[in-house]
mmCIF file of C-alpha atoms and ligand atoms in Angstrom:
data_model
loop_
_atom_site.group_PDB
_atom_site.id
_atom_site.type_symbol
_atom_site.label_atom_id
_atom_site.label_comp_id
_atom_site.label_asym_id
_atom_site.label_seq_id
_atom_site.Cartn_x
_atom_site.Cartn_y
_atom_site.Cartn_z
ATOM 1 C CA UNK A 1063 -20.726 6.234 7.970
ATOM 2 C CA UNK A 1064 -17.750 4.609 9.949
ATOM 3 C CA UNK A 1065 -17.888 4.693 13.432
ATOM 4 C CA UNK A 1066 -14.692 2.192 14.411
ATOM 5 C CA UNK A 1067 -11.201 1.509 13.367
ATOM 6 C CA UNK A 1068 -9.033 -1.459 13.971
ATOM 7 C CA UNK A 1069 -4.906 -1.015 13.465
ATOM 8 C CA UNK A 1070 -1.815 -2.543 14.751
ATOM 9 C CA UNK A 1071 1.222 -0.732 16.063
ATOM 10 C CA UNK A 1072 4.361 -1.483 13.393
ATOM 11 C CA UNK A 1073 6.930 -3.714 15.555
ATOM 12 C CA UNK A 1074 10.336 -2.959 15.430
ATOM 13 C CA UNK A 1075 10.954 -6.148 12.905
ATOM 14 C CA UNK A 1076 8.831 -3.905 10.169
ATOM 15 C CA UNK A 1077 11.547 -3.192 7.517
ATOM 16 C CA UNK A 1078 11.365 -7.148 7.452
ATOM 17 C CA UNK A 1079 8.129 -7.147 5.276
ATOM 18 C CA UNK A 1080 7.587 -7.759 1.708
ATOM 19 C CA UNK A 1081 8.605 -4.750 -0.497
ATOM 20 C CA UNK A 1082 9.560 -4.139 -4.009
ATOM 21 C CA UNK A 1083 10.372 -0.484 -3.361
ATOM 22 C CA UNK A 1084 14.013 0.597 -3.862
ATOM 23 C CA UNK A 1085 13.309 4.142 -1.845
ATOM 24 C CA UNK A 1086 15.806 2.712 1.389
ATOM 25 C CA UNK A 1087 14.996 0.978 4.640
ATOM 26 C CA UNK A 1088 12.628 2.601 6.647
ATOM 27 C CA UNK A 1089 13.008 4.020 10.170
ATOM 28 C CA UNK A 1090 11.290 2.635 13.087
ATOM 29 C CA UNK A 1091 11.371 6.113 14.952
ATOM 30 C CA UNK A 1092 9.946 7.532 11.789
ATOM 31 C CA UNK A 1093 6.963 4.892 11.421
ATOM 32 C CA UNK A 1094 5.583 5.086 14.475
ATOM 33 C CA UNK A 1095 5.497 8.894 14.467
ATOM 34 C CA UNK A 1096 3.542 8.527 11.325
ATOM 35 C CA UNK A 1097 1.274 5.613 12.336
ATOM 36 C CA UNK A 1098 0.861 7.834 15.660
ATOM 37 C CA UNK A 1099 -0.405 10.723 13.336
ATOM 38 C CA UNK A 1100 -2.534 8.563 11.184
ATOM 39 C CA UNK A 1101 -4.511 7.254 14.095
ATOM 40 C CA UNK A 1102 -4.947 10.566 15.763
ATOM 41 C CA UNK A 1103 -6.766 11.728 12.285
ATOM 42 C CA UNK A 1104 -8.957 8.484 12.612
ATOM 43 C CA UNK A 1105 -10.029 9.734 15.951
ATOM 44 C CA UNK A 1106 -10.471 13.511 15.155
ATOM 45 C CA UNK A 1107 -13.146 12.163 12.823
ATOM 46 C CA UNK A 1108 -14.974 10.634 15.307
ATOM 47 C CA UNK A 1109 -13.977 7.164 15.144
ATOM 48 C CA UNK A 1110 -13.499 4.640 17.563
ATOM 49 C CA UNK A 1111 -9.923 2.860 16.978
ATOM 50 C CA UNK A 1112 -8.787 -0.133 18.784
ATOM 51 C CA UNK A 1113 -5.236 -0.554 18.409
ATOM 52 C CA UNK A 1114 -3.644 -4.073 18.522
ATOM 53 C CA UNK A 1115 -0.189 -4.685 19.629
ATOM 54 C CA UNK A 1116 2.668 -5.438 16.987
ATOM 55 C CA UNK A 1117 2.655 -8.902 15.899
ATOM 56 C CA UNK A 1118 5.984 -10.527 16.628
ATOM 57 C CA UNK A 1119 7.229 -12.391 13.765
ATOM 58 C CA UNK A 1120 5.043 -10.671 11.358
ATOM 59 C CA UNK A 1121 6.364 -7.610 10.437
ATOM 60 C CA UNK A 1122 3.808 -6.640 7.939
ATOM 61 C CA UNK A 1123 0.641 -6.950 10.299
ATOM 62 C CA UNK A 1124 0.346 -3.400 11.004
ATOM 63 C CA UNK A 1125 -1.240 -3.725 7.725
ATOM 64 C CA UNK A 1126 -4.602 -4.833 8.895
ATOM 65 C CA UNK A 1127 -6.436 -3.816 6.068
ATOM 66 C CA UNK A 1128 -5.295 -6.715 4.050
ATOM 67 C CA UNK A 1129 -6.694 -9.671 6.470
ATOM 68 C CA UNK A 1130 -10.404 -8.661 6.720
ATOM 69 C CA UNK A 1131 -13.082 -7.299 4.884
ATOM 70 C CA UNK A 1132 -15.617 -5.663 7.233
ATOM 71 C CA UNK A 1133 -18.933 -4.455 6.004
ATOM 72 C CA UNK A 1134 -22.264 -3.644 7.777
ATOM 73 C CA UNK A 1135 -23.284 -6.846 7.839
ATOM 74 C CA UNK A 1136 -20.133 -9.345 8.197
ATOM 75 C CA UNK A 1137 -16.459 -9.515 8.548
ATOM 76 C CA UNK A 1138 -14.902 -11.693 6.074
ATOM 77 C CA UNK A 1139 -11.734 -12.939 7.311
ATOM 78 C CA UNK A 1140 -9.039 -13.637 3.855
ATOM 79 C CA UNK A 1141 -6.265 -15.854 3.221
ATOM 80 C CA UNK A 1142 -3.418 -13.149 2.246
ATOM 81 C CA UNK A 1143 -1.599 -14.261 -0.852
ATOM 82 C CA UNK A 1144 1.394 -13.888 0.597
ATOM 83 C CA UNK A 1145 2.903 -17.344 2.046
ATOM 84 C CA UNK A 1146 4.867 -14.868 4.611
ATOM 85 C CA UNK A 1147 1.964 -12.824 5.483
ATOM 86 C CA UNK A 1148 0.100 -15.919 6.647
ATOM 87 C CA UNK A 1149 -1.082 -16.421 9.821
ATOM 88 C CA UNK A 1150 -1.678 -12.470 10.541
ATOM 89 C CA UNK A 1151 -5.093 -13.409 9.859
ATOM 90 C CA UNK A 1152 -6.167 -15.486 12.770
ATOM 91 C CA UNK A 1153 -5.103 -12.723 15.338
ATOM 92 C CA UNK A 1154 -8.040 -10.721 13.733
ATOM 93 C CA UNK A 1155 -10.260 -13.293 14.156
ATOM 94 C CA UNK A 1156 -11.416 -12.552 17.979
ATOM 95 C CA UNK A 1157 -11.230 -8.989 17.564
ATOM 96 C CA UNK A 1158 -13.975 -8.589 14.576
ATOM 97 C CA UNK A 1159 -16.164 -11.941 16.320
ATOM 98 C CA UNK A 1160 -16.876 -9.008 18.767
ATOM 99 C CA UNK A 1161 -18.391 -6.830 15.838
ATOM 100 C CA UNK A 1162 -19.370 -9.023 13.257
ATOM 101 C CA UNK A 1163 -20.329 -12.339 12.360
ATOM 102 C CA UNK A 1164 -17.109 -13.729 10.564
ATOM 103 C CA UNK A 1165 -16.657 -16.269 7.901
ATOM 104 C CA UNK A 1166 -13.182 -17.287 6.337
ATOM 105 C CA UNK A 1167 -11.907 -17.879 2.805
ATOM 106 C CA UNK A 1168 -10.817 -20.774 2.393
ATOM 107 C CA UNK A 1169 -8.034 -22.955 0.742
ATOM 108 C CA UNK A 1170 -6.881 -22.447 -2.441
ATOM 109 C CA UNK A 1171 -8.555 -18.855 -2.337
ATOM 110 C CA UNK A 1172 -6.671 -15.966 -1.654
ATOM 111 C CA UNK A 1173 -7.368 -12.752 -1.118
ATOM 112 C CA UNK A 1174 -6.009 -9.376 0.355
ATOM 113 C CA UNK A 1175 -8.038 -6.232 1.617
ATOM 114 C CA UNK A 1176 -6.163 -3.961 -0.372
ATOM 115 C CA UNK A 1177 -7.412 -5.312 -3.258
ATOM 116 C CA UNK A 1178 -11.081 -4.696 -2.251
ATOM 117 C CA UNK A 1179 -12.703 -1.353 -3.218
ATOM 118 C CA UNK A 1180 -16.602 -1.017 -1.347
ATOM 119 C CA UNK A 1181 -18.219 1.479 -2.538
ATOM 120 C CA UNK A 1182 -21.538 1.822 -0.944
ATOM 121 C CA UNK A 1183 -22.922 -1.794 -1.467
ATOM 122 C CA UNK A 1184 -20.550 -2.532 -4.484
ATOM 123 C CA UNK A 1185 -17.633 -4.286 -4.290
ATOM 124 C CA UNK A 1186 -14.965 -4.647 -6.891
ATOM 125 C CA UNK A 1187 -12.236 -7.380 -6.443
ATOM 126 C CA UNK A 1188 -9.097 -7.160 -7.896
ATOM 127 C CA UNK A 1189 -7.450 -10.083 -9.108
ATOM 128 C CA UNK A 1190 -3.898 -9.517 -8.366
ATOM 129 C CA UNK A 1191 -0.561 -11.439 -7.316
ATOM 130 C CA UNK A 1192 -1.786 -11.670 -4.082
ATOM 131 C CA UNK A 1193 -5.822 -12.675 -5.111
ATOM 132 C CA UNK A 1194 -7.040 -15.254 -7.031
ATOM 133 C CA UNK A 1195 -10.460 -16.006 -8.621
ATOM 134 C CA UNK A 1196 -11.293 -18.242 -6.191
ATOM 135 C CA UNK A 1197 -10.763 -15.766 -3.064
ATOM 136 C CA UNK A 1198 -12.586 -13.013 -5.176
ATOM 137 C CA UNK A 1199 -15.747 -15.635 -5.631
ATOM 138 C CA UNK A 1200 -15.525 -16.654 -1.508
ATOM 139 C CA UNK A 1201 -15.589 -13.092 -0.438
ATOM 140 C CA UNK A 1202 -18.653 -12.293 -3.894
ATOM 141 C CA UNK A 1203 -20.489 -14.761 -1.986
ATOM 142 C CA UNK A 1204 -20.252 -13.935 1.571
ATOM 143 C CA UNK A 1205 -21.387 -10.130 -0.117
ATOM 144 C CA UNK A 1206 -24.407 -11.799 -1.901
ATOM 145 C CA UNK A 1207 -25.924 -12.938 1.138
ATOM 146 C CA UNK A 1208 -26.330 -9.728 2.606
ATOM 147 C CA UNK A 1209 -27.406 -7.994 -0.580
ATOM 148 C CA UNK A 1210 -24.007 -6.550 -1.880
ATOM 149 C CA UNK A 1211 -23.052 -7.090 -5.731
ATOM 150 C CA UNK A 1212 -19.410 -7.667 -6.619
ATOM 151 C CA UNK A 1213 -17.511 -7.378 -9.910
ATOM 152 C CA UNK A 1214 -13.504 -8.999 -10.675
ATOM 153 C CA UNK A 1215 -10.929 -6.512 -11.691
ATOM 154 C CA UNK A 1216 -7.941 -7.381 -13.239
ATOM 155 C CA UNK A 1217 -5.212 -5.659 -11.799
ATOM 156 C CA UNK A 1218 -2.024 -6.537 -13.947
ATOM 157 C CA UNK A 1219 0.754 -4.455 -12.632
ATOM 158 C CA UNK A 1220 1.089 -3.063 -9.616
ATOM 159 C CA UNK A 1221 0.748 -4.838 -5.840
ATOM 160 C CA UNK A 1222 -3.054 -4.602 -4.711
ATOM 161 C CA UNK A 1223 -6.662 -2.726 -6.800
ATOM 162 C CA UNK A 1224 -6.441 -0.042 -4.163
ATOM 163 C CA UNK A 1225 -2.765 0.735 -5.238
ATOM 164 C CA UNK A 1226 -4.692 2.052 -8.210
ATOM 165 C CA UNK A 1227 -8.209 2.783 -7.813
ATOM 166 C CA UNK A 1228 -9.714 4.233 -4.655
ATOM 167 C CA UNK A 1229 -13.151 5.220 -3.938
ATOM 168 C CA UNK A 1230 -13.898 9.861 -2.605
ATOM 169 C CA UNK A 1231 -17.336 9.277 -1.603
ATOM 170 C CA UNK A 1232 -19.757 6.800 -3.464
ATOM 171 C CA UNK A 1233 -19.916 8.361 -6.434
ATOM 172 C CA UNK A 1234 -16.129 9.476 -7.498
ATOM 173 C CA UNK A 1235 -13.066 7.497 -8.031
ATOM 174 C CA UNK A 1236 -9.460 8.539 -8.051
ATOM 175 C CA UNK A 1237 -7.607 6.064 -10.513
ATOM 176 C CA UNK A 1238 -4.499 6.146 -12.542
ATOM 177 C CA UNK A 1239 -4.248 6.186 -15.900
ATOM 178 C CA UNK A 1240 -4.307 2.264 -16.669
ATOM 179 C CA UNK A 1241 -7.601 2.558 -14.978
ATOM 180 C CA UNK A 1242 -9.100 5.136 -16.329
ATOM 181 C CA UNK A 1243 -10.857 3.271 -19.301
ATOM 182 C CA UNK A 1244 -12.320 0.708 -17.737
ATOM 183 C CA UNK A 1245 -15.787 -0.481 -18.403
ATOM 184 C CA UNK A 1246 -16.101 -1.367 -14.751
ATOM 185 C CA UNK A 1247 -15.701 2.022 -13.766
ATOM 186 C CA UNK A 1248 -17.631 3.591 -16.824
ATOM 187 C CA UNK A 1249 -20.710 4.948 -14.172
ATOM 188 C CA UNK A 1250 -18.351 7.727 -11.985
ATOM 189 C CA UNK A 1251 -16.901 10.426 -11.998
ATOM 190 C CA UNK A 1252 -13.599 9.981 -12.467
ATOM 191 C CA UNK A 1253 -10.409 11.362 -11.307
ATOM 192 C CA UNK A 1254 -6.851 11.020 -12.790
ATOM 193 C CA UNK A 1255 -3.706 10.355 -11.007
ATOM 194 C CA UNK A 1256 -1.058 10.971 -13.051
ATOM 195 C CA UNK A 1257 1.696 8.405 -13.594
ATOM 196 C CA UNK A 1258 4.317 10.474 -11.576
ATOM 197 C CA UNK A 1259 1.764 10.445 -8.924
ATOM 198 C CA UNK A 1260 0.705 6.968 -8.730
ATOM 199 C CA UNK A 1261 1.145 6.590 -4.957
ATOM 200 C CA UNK A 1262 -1.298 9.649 -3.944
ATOM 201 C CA UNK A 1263 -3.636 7.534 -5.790
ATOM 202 C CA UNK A 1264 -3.809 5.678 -2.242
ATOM 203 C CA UNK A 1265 -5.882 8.251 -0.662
ATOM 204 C CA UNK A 1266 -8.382 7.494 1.859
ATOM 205 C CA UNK A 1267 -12.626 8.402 2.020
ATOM 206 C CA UNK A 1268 -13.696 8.561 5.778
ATOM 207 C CA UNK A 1269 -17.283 10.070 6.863
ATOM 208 C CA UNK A 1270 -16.853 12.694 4.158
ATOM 209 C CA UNK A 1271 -13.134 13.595 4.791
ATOM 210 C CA UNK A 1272 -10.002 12.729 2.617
ATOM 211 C CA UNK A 1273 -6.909 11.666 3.969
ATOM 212 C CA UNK A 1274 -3.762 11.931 1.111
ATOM 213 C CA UNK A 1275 -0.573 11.363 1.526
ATOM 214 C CA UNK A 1276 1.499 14.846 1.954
ATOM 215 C CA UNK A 1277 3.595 15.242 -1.222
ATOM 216 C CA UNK A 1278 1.662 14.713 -4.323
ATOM 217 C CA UNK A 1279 0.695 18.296 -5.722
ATOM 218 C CA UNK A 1280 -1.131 17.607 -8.853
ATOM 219 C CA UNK A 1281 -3.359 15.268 -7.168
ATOM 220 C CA UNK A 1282 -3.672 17.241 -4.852
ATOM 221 C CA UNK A 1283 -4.952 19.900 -6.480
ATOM 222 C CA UNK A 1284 -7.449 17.785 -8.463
ATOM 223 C CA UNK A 1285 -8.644 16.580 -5.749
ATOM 224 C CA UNK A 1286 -9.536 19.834 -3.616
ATOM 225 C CA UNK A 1287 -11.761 20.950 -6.458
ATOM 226 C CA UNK A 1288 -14.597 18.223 -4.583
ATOM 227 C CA UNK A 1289 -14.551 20.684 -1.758
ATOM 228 C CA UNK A 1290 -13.968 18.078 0.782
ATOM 229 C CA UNK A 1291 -11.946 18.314 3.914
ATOM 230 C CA UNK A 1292 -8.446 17.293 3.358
ATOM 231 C CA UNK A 1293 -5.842 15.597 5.899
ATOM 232 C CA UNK A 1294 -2.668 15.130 4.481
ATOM 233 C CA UNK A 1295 -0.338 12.367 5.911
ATOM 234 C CA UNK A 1296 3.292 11.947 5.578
ATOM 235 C CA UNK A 1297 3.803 8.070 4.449
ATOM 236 C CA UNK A 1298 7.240 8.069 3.109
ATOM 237 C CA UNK A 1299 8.483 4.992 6.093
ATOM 238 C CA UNK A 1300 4.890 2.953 5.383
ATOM 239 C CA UNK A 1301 5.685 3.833 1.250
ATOM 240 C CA UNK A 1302 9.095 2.053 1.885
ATOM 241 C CA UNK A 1303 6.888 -1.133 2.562
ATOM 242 C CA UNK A 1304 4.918 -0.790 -0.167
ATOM 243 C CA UNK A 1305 2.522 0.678 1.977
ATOM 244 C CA UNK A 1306 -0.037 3.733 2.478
ATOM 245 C CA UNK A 1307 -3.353 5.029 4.099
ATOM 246 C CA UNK A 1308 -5.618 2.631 3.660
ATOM 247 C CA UNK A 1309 -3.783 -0.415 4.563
ATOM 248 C CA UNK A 1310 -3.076 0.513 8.193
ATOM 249 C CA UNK A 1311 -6.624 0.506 9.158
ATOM 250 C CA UNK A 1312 -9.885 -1.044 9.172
ATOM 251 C CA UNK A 1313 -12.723 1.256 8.923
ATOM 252 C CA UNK A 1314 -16.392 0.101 9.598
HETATM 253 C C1 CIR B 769 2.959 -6.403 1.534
HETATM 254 O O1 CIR B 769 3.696 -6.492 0.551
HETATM 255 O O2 CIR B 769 2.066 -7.223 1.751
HETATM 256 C C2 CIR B 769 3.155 -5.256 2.492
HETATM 257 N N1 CIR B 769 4.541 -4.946 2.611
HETATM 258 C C3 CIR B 769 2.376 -4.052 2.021
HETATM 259 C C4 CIR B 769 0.888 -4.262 2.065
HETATM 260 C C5 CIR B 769 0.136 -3.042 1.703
HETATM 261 N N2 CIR B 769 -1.248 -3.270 1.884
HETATM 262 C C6 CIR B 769 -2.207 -2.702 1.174
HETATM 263 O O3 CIR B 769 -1.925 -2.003 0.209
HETATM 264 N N3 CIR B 769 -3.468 -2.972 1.502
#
């Protein structure tokens, strides 16, 4: 059960972030209309969400997700892979010491969020452009002492695990097709995203609620056969970043 969010407002610089999408530059009008409409689902689920102010000279910090891991028991504060995403980090650091003891990864690990799937008290890493071994092992260890098991996943293509395996409730996964197979993932129930549909594969467990990004029908439909409540987002300005629903919070 999550009973806080943390997320940043996008600053006006955020078509400056990383992207490898060729779907046009986003509109800051747009984004923050969207971000505003993410957050208010947060709170209509009962959570508590602090929102930070945009991070000058870091246009991709509204993507909080990828500078902490927060579980029950500790906030692990990464070391994004990206050399421009750098620094976004330490601005999180005073904000989770309120909640959580925190511990860092340190140099030469690296890690991101995104590619961090909990589910329950299991963690799979990927290990990704932006995460190496050694960040997967600091953040396995930091998990170990509070009880939590952790496996590596290789990610191969694609920017972060969570752009291609996400977690509906502790026992389900949505993946796409690469995914599918896995031996890692062998023990749930699993749901396809098809290959057209790669990006709705980004879709968000909170408290028993979905949130999916609008625009993805088969998934969709696959999805609603769980029976859970559904909140569908428009993402197309954060999907010009390379970006969806679960990087633009943290949830604890
Ligand atoms: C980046 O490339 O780092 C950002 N433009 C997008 C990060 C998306 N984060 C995530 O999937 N957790």
């Amino acid at each position: 059960m999550f009973r806080n969010a943390i997320a940043r407002k996008p600053g006006p610089d955020f078509a400056d972030g990383l992207t490898t999408s060729d779907l046009g530059r986003p509109d800051f009008a747009r984004m923050v209309a969207q971000h505003t409409a993410y957050l208010d689902v947060l709170r209509e689920l009962g959570l508590e969400v602090e929102v930070l102010d945009a991070l000058p000279g870091h246009p991709d910090a509204y993507f909080v997700e990828d500078v902490a891991v927060v579980t029950p028991d500790v906030a692990v504060i990464t070391r994004p892979g990206a050399e421009a995403r750098r620094g976004e980090e330490e601005s999180m650091i005073p904000v989770l010491a309120r909640h959580r003891p925190t511990v860092r990864i340190e140099a030469p690990g690296t890690l991101d969020g995104g590619d961090v799937l909990m589910v329950g008290r299991h963690f799979f890493i990927g290990i990704s452009e932006r995460t190496n071994l050694a960040g997967a092992r600091g953040l396995g260890e930091a998990l170990a002492r509070h009880g939590c098991t952790w496996a590596p996943v290789e990610v191969g293509a694609g920017l972060h695990l969570k752009s291609s395996v996400n977690a509906l409730g502790e026992d389900t996964l949505l993946l796409s097709g690469a995914f599918m197979d896995r031996p890692e993932f062998a023990g749930y129930r699993r749901i396809q995203v098809t290959d057209a549909e790669t990006y709705a594969g980004n879709t968000l467990w909170i408290n028993g609620h979905l949130l999916m990004p609008s625009g993805y029908p088969d998934t969709l439909a696959k999805v609603e056969r769980l029976g859970l409540p559904i909140h569908l987002l428009d993402t197309s300005e954060a999907r010009k970043m390379d970006g969806g629903l679960t990087c633009m919070s943290l949830r604890f």
